[in-house]
Amino acid sequence: MRLGVIDVGSNTVHLLVVDAHPGASPIPYHSQRSTVRLMRYLDDDGAITEEGVRLIVDAIKESSVKAQEIGVDDVISTATSALREAANGEEVLARITRETGMVLRVLSGEDEARITMLAVRRWLGWSAGEVLLFDIGGGSFEIAQGADEYPDVQVSLPLGAGRSTINFLREDPPQREAISALRAHARAEFTRVRDELFADRPKPKRVVGTSKTIRSLGRLIGGPSDPVTGDLSQLHYTGLREWEPTLRQMPGEVREYLPGITPERGYQILAGAVVLRTAMKVFGVSTLTVSPWALREGIVLRYIDALDGRGADPVEHLA
């Protein structure tokens, strides 16, 4: 069957269409993104402005029309931190349903971590053993760890690349003091969750990073994917450390011309690099394996499992 996933994130509304069959890898058929950058459309009370709501509604309409043109058999539509944490999130969700006919299922940060871990595990296989996962979105940063398809421990922090940019790096390019403040804040948060939640976990056999921000940094620092296997380049702590001063000196409109950095990521890739390097430092990670599969693929995999009678209903129980 042909399945569509519409994911409303902090940066983009992303439509992914795949051919999904039990026992088979989900084969991408179509992918399109509409840039919304919702973190730029929050008022002083944390509510999404009218302009931001209109961008979301228009992007969802466009994705829905495209899915109908393709002829999908089913569509799952989800929303993550931007709508989950907005002061007017419930009103925006109701308006989206009223104007588009789409009912968005809002995932918690823990849901995101669990479903993304499933995708990473299926991509890597069981031989990867104990996996520590870093996932940077626009609004949140998820960390999860475990040896199975779902993590034994997971946490979601408001340290996404877009949110960190808006909260700490408003100047473009930012001052050194602003970067130091972001790093200190991130270090305190990562240290707290490491000591409270991850201290008793075994040393991971593999540390994995996923999300567009991490994939972009991997492409920038590690180079293109392997021409034979298609594997993405690993991301090294030393590479992040060496690139950070260069990113810091560039305005966002220049960063977007760097290899692997798309226009919607240019303004926030520096914050993503600072937060990721801080997480790697706190957790003692020197190298990240970069996974091309993340949340959307995890949603598709859960759907396939349900078709095969192996999982919960994918529409009502995404997590």
PDB file of N, CA and C in Angstrom, residues 131-204:
ATOM      1  N   VAL A 131      22.424   1.210  22.237  1.00  0.00           N
ATOM      2  CA  VAL A 131      22.490   2.427  21.419  1.00  0.00           C
ATOM      3  C   VAL A 131      22.132   3.639  22.262  1.00  0.00           C
ATOM      4  N   LEU A 132      22.941   4.681  22.171  1.00  0.00           N
ATOM      5  CA  LEU A 132      22.630   5.992  22.717  1.00  0.00           C
ATOM      6  C   LEU A 132      22.255   6.884  21.543  1.00  0.00           C
ATOM      7  N   LEU A 133      21.086   7.507  21.619  1.00  0.00           N
ATOM      8  CA  LEU A 133      20.544   8.278  20.499  1.00  0.00           C
ATOM      9  C   LEU A 133      20.441   9.752  20.848  1.00  0.00           C
ATOM     10  N   PHE A 134      20.940  10.615  19.948  1.00  0.00           N
ATOM     11  CA  PHE A 134      20.732  12.061  20.009  1.00  0.00           C
ATOM     12  C   PHE A 134      19.878  12.465  18.810  1.00  0.00           C
ATOM     13  N   ASP A 135      18.818  13.214  19.062  1.00  0.00           N
ATOM     14  CA  ASP A 135      17.918  13.644  17.990  1.00  0.00           C
ATOM     15  C   ASP A 135      17.593  15.119  18.196  1.00  0.00           C
ATOM     16  N   ILE A 136      18.054  15.966  17.297  1.00  0.00           N
ATOM     17  CA  ILE A 136      17.821  17.408  17.411  1.00  0.00           C
ATOM     18  C   ILE A 136      16.717  17.830  16.451  1.00  0.00           C
ATOM     19  N   GLY A 137      15.637  18.348  16.991  1.00  0.00           N
ATOM     20  CA  GLY A 137      14.607  18.953  16.178  1.00  0.00           C
ATOM     21  C   GLY A 137      14.730  20.463  16.218  1.00  0.00           C
ATOM     22  N   GLY A 138      13.716  21.142  15.698  1.00  0.00           N
ATOM     23  CA  GLY A 138      13.734  22.597  15.768  1.00  0.00           C
ATOM     24  C   GLY A 138      13.432  23.105  17.161  1.00  0.00           C
ATOM     25  N   GLY A 139      12.523  22.405  17.869  1.00  0.00           N
ATOM     26  CA  GLY A 139      12.137  22.859  19.192  1.00  0.00           C
ATOM     27  C   GLY A 139      12.716  22.065  20.333  1.00  0.00           C
ATOM     28  N   SER A 140      12.999  20.792  20.108  1.00  0.00           N
ATOM     29  CA  SER A 140      13.416  19.931  21.216  1.00  0.00           C
ATOM     30  C   SER A 140      14.611  19.062  20.834  1.00  0.00           C
ATOM     31  N   PHE A 141      15.269  18.572  21.876  1.00  0.00           N
ATOM     32  CA  PHE A 141      16.433  17.689  21.737  1.00  0.00           C
ATOM     33  C   PHE A 141      16.091  16.423  22.522  1.00  0.00           C
ATOM     34  N   GLU A 142      15.968  15.291  21.809  1.00  0.00           N
ATOM     35  CA  GLU A 142      15.653  14.031  22.469  1.00  0.00           C
ATOM     36  C   GLU A 142      16.909  13.190  22.650  1.00  0.00           C
ATOM     37  N   ILE A 143      17.004  12.546  23.806  1.00  0.00           N
ATOM     38  CA  ILE A 143      18.081  11.605  24.104  1.00  0.00           C
ATOM     39  C   ILE A 143      17.428  10.313  24.559  1.00  0.00           C
ATOM     40  N   ALA A 144      17.878   9.192  24.027  1.00  0.00           N
ATOM     41  CA  ALA A 144      17.319   7.894  24.401  1.00  0.00           C
ATOM     42  C   ALA A 144      18.426   6.854  24.390  1.00  0.00           C
ATOM     43  N   GLN A 145      18.229   5.793  25.173  1.00  0.00           N
ATOM     44  CA  GLN A 145      19.225   4.726  25.206  1.00  0.00           C
ATOM     45  C   GLN A 145      18.553   3.396  25.504  1.00  0.00           C
ATOM     46  N   GLY A 146      19.090   2.339  24.890  1.00  0.00           N
ATOM     47  CA  GLY A 146      18.585   1.002  25.147  1.00  0.00           C
ATOM     48  C   GLY A 146      19.178   0.007  24.169  1.00  0.00           C
ATOM     49  N   ALA A 147      18.885  -1.259  24.418  1.00  0.00           N
ATOM     50  CA  ALA A 147      19.391  -2.343  23.567  1.00  0.00           C
ATOM     51  C   ALA A 147      18.291  -2.969  22.728  1.00  0.00           C
ATOM     52  N   ASP A 148      17.066  -2.441  22.819  1.00  0.00           N
ATOM     53  CA  ASP A 148      15.935  -3.016  22.103  1.00  0.00           C
ATOM     54  C   ASP A 148      15.371  -2.026  21.100  1.00  0.00           C
ATOM     55  N   GLU A 149      14.220  -2.360  20.514  1.00  0.00           N
ATOM     56  CA  GLU A 149      13.634  -1.473  19.517  1.00  0.00           C
ATOM     57  C   GLU A 149      13.079  -0.203  20.147  1.00  0.00           C
ATOM     58  N   TYR A 150      12.683  -0.279  21.412  1.00  0.00           N
ATOM     59  CA  TYR A 150      12.259   0.901  22.130  1.00  0.00           C
ATOM     60  C   TYR A 150      13.221   1.123  23.284  1.00  0.00           C
ATOM     61  N   PRO A 151      13.497   2.377  23.626  1.00  0.00           N
ATOM     62  CA  PRO A 151      14.528   2.669  24.632  1.00  0.00           C
ATOM     63  C   PRO A 151      14.093   2.307  26.045  1.00  0.00           C
ATOM     64  N   ASP A 152      15.064   2.065  26.889  1.00  0.00           N
ATOM     65  CA  ASP A 152      14.813   1.855  28.313  1.00  0.00           C
ATOM     66  C   ASP A 152      14.689   3.175  29.057  1.00  0.00           C
ATOM     67  N   VAL A 153      15.282   4.222  28.505  1.00  0.00           N
ATOM     68  CA  VAL A 153      15.199   5.547  29.111  1.00  0.00           C
ATOM     69  C   VAL A 153      15.225   6.577  27.986  1.00  0.00           C
ATOM     70  N   GLN A 154      14.414   7.600  28.127  1.00  0.00           N
ATOM     71  CA  GLN A 154      14.374   8.665  27.135  1.00  0.00           C
ATOM     72  C   GLN A 154      13.979   9.972  27.801  1.00  0.00           C
ATOM     73  N   VAL A 155      14.398  11.072  27.182  1.00  0.00           N
ATOM     74  CA  VAL A 155      14.078  12.386  27.724  1.00  0.00           C
ATOM     75  C   VAL A 155      14.013  13.376  26.565  1.00  0.00           C
ATOM     76  N   SER A 156      13.177  14.391  26.720  1.00  0.00           N
ATOM     77  CA  SER A 156      13.065  15.456  25.732  1.00  0.00           C
ATOM     78  C   SER A 156      13.340  16.782  26.417  1.00  0.00           C
ATOM     79  N   LEU A 157      14.245  17.565  25.839  1.00  0.00           N
ATOM     80  CA  LEU A 157      14.631  18.854  26.406  1.00  0.00           C
ATOM     81  C   LEU A 157      14.332  19.979  25.411  1.00  0.00           C
ATOM     82  N   PRO A 158      13.944  21.167  25.886  1.00  0.00           N
ATOM     83  CA  PRO A 158      13.656  22.293  24.990  1.00  0.00           C
ATOM     84  C   PRO A 158      14.937  22.940  24.468  1.00  0.00           C
ATOM     85  N   LEU A 159      15.760  22.136  23.812  1.00  0.00           N
ATOM     86  CA  LEU A 159      17.055  22.604  23.312  1.00  0.00           C
ATOM     87  C   LEU A 159      17.204  22.350  21.815  1.00  0.00           C
ATOM     88  N   GLY A 160      16.089  22.409  21.088  1.00  0.00           N
ATOM     89  CA  GLY A 160      16.167  22.272  19.646  1.00  0.00           C
ATOM     90  C   GLY A 160      16.941  23.410  19.012  1.00  0.00           C
ATOM     91  N   ALA A 161      17.362  23.208  17.772  1.00  0.00           N
ATOM     92  CA  ALA A 161      18.212  24.200  17.106  1.00  0.00           C
ATOM     93  C   ALA A 161      17.498  25.535  16.910  1.00  0.00           C
ATOM     94  N   GLY A 162      16.216  25.483  16.525  1.00  0.00           N
ATOM     95  CA  GLY A 162      15.474  26.722  16.330  1.00  0.00           C
ATOM     96  C   GLY A 162      15.181  27.425  17.634  1.00  0.00           C
ATOM     97  N   ARG A 163      14.727  26.670  18.636  1.00  0.00           N
ATOM     98  CA  ARG A 163      14.407  27.265  19.935  1.00  0.00           C
ATOM     99  C   ARG A 163      15.657  27.859  20.577  1.00  0.00           C
ATOM    100  N   SER A 164      16.792  27.157  20.476  1.00  0.00           N
ATOM    101  CA  SER A 164      18.039  27.667  21.058  1.00  0.00           C
ATOM    102  C   SER A 164      18.495  28.934  20.360  1.00  0.00           C
ATOM    103  N   THR A 165      18.251  29.013  19.051  1.00  0.00           N
ATOM    104  CA  THR A 165      18.599  30.229  18.316  1.00  0.00           C
ATOM    105  C   THR A 165      17.764  31.409  18.788  1.00  0.00           C
ATOM    106  N   ILE A 166      16.450  31.200  18.889  1.00  0.00           N
ATOM    107  CA  ILE A 166      15.552  32.275  19.302  1.00  0.00           C
ATOM    108  C   ILE A 166      15.832  32.702  20.746  1.00  0.00           C
ATOM    109  N   ASN A 167      16.121  31.752  21.602  1.00  0.00           N
ATOM    110  CA  ASN A 167      16.303  32.059  23.030  1.00  0.00           C
ATOM    111  C   ASN A 167      17.669  32.647  23.361  1.00  0.00           C
ATOM    112  N   PHE A 168      18.702  32.302  22.561  1.00  0.00           N
ATOM    113  CA  PHE A 168      20.056  32.701  22.942  1.00  0.00           C
ATOM    114  C   PHE A 168      20.823  33.439  21.840  1.00  0.00           C
ATOM    115  N   LEU A 169      20.572  33.124  20.571  1.00  0.00           N
ATOM    116  CA  LEU A 169      21.420  33.647  19.497  1.00  0.00           C
ATOM    117  C   LEU A 169      20.635  34.520  18.532  1.00  0.00           C
ATOM    118  N   ARG A 170      19.932  35.498  19.064  1.00  0.00           N
ATOM    119  CA  ARG A 170      19.084  36.348  18.224  1.00  0.00           C
ATOM    120  C   ARG A 170      19.892  37.219  17.268  1.00  0.00           C
ATOM    121  N   GLU A 171      21.062  37.670  17.679  1.00  0.00           N
ATOM    122  CA  GLU A 171      21.903  38.457  16.775  1.00  0.00           C
ATOM    123  C   GLU A 171      22.470  37.546  15.696  1.00  0.00           C
ATOM    124  N   ASP A 172      22.679  38.101  14.505  1.00  0.00           N
ATOM    125  CA  ASP A 172      23.153  37.304  13.375  1.00  0.00           C
ATOM    126  C   ASP A 172      24.275  38.043  12.647  1.00  0.00           C
ATOM    127  N   PRO A 173      25.536  37.608  12.824  1.00  0.00           N
ATOM    128  CA  PRO A 173      25.986  36.498  13.667  1.00  0.00           C
ATOM    129  C   PRO A 173      25.987  36.895  15.146  1.00  0.00           C
ATOM    130  N   PRO A 174      25.941  35.899  16.033  1.00  0.00           N
ATOM    131  CA  PRO A 174      25.821  36.190  17.463  1.00  0.00           C
ATOM    132  C   PRO A 174      27.146  36.584  18.104  1.00  0.00           C
ATOM    133  N   GLN A 175      27.053  37.202  19.262  1.00  0.00           N
ATOM    134  CA  GLN A 175      28.234  37.528  20.049  1.00  0.00           C
ATOM    135  C   GLN A 175      28.754  36.277  20.763  1.00  0.00           C
ATOM    136  N   ARG A 176      30.056  36.307  21.099  1.00  0.00           N
ATOM    137  CA  ARG A 176      30.652  35.179  21.816  1.00  0.00           C
ATOM    138  C   ARG A 176      29.953  34.922  23.152  1.00  0.00           C
ATOM    139  N   GLU A 177      29.546  36.016  23.814  1.00  0.00           N
ATOM    140  CA  GLU A 177      28.903  35.867  25.116  1.00  0.00           C
ATOM    141  C   GLU A 177      27.579  35.109  25.002  1.00  0.00           C
ATOM    142  N   ALA A 178      26.874  35.325  23.906  1.00  0.00           N
ATOM    143  CA  ALA A 178      25.601  34.632  23.705  1.00  0.00           C
ATOM    144  C   ALA A 178      25.834  33.136  23.499  1.00  0.00           C
ATOM    145  N   ILE A 179      26.862  32.803  22.749  1.00  0.00           N
ATOM    146  CA  ILE A 179      27.187  31.389  22.531  1.00  0.00           C
ATOM    147  C   ILE A 179      27.616  30.747  23.839  1.00  0.00           C
ATOM    148  N   SER A 180      28.396  31.471  24.618  1.00  0.00           N
ATOM    149  CA  SER A 180      28.824  30.933  25.914  1.00  0.00           C
ATOM    150  C   SER A 180      27.625  30.693  26.832  1.00  0.00           C
ATOM    151  N   ALA A 181      26.640  31.595  26.786  1.00  0.00           N
ATOM    152  CA  ALA A 181      25.440  31.429  27.611  1.00  0.00           C
ATOM    153  C   ALA A 181      24.646  30.208  27.177  1.00  0.00           C
ATOM    154  N   LEU A 182      24.505  30.003  25.853  1.00  0.00           N
ATOM    155  CA  LEU A 182      23.813  28.811  25.354  1.00  0.00           C
ATOM    156  C   LEU A 182      24.548  27.555  25.767  1.00  0.00           C
ATOM    157  N   ARG A 183      25.870  27.556  25.641  1.00  0.00           N
ATOM    158  CA  ARG A 183      26.659  26.370  25.983  1.00  0.00           C
ATOM    159  C   ARG A 183      26.533  26.045  27.476  1.00  0.00           C
ATOM    160  N   ALA A 184      26.577  27.076  28.309  1.00  0.00           N
ATOM    161  CA  ALA A 184      26.468  26.850  29.751  1.00  0.00           C
ATOM    162  C   ALA A 184      25.094  26.294  30.119  1.00  0.00           C
ATOM    163  N   HIS A 185      24.053  26.841  29.512  1.00  0.00           N
ATOM    164  CA  HIS A 185      22.696  26.357  29.776  1.00  0.00           C
ATOM    165  C   HIS A 185      22.542  24.899  29.323  1.00  0.00           C
ATOM    166  N   ALA A 186      23.019  24.604  28.100  1.00  0.00           N
ATOM    167  CA  ALA A 186      22.915  23.236  27.585  1.00  0.00           C
ATOM    168  C   ALA A 186      23.724  22.273  28.437  1.00  0.00           C
ATOM    169  N   ARG A 187      24.916  22.692  28.863  1.00  0.00           N
ATOM    170  CA  ARG A 187      25.754  21.817  29.692  1.00  0.00           C
ATOM    171  C   ARG A 187      25.043  21.467  30.997  1.00  0.00           C
ATOM    172  N   ALA A 188      24.407  22.449  31.608  1.00  0.00           N
ATOM    173  CA  ALA A 188      23.701  22.200  32.867  1.00  0.00           C
ATOM    174  C   ALA A 188      22.551  21.223  32.667  1.00  0.00           C
ATOM    175  N   GLU A 189      21.801  21.385  31.586  1.00  0.00           N
ATOM    176  CA  GLU A 189      20.669  20.497  31.321  1.00  0.00           C
ATOM    177  C   GLU A 189      21.126  19.078  30.996  1.00  0.00           C
ATOM    178  N   PHE A 190      22.131  18.957  30.140  1.00  0.00           N
ATOM    179  CA  PHE A 190      22.616  17.630  29.777  1.00  0.00           C
ATOM    180  C   PHE A 190      23.254  16.914  30.973  1.00  0.00           C
ATOM    181  N   THR A 191      23.967  17.658  31.788  1.00  0.00           N
ATOM    182  CA  THR A 191      24.587  17.058  32.972  1.00  0.00           C
ATOM    183  C   THR A 191      23.519  16.559  33.933  1.00  0.00           C
ATOM    184  N   ARG A 192      22.469  17.335  34.100  1.00  0.00           N
ATOM    185  CA  ARG A 192      21.382  16.934  35.002  1.00  0.00           C
ATOM    186  C   ARG A 192      20.736  15.632  34.547  1.00  0.00           C
ATOM    187  N   VAL A 193      20.361  15.546  33.256  1.00  0.00           N
ATOM    188  CA  VAL A 193      19.673  14.331  32.809  1.00  0.00           C
ATOM    189  C   VAL A 193      20.631  13.143  32.742  1.00  0.00           C
ATOM    190  N   ARG A 194      21.898  13.419  32.436  1.00  0.00           N
ATOM    191  CA  ARG A 194      22.875  12.317  32.452  1.00  0.00           C
ATOM    192  C   ARG A 194      22.951  11.702  33.839  1.00  0.00           C
ATOM    193  N   ASP A 195      23.056  12.541  34.856  1.00  0.00           N
ATOM    194  CA  ASP A 195      23.211  12.034  36.222  1.00  0.00           C
ATOM    195  C   ASP A 195      21.922  11.437  36.771  1.00  0.00           C
ATOM    196  N   GLU A 196      20.767  12.002  36.381  1.00  0.00           N
ATOM    197  CA  GLU A 196      19.502  11.526  36.926  1.00  0.00           C
ATOM    198  C   GLU A 196      18.942  10.306  36.192  1.00  0.00           C
ATOM    199  N   LEU A 197      19.143  10.228  34.876  1.00  0.00           N
ATOM    200  CA  LEU A 197      18.463   9.206  34.088  1.00  0.00           C
ATOM    201  C   LEU A 197      19.389   8.189  33.437  1.00  0.00           C
ATOM    202  N   PHE A 198      20.607   8.583  33.099  1.00  0.00           N
ATOM    203  CA  PHE A 198      21.465   7.722  32.294  1.00  0.00           C
ATOM    204  C   PHE A 198      22.656   7.154  33.053  1.00  0.00           C
ATOM    205  N   ALA A 199      22.811   7.514  34.313  1.00  0.00           N
ATOM    206  CA  ALA A 199      24.002   7.111  35.061  1.00  0.00           C
ATOM    207  C   ALA A 199      24.122   5.602  35.207  1.00  0.00           C
ATOM    208  N   ASP A 200      22.999   4.892  35.269  1.00  0.00           N
ATOM    209  CA  ASP A 200      23.029   3.446  35.483  1.00  0.00           C
ATOM    210  C   ASP A 200      23.004   2.641  34.188  1.00  0.00           C
ATOM    211  N   ARG A 201      22.994   3.314  33.057  1.00  0.00           N
ATOM    212  CA  ARG A 201      22.982   2.591  31.786  1.00  0.00           C
ATOM    213  C   ARG A 201      24.383   2.092  31.437  1.00  0.00           C
ATOM    214  N   PRO A 202      24.489   0.938  30.756  1.00  0.00           N
ATOM    215  CA  PRO A 202      25.812   0.469  30.332  1.00  0.00           C
ATOM    216  C   PRO A 202      26.397   1.370  29.248  1.00  0.00           C
ATOM    217  N   LYS A 203      27.676   1.267  29.062  1.00  0.00           N
ATOM    218  CA  LYS A 203      28.336   2.056  28.022  1.00  0.00           C
ATOM    219  C   LYS A 203      27.770   1.658  26.660  1.00  0.00           C
ATOM    220  N   PRO A 204      27.328   2.606  25.865  1.00  0.00           N
ATOM    221  CA  PRO A 204      26.732   2.247  24.574  1.00  0.00           C
ATOM    222  C   PRO A 204      27.766   1.683  23.598  1.00  0.00           C
TER     223      PRO A 204
END
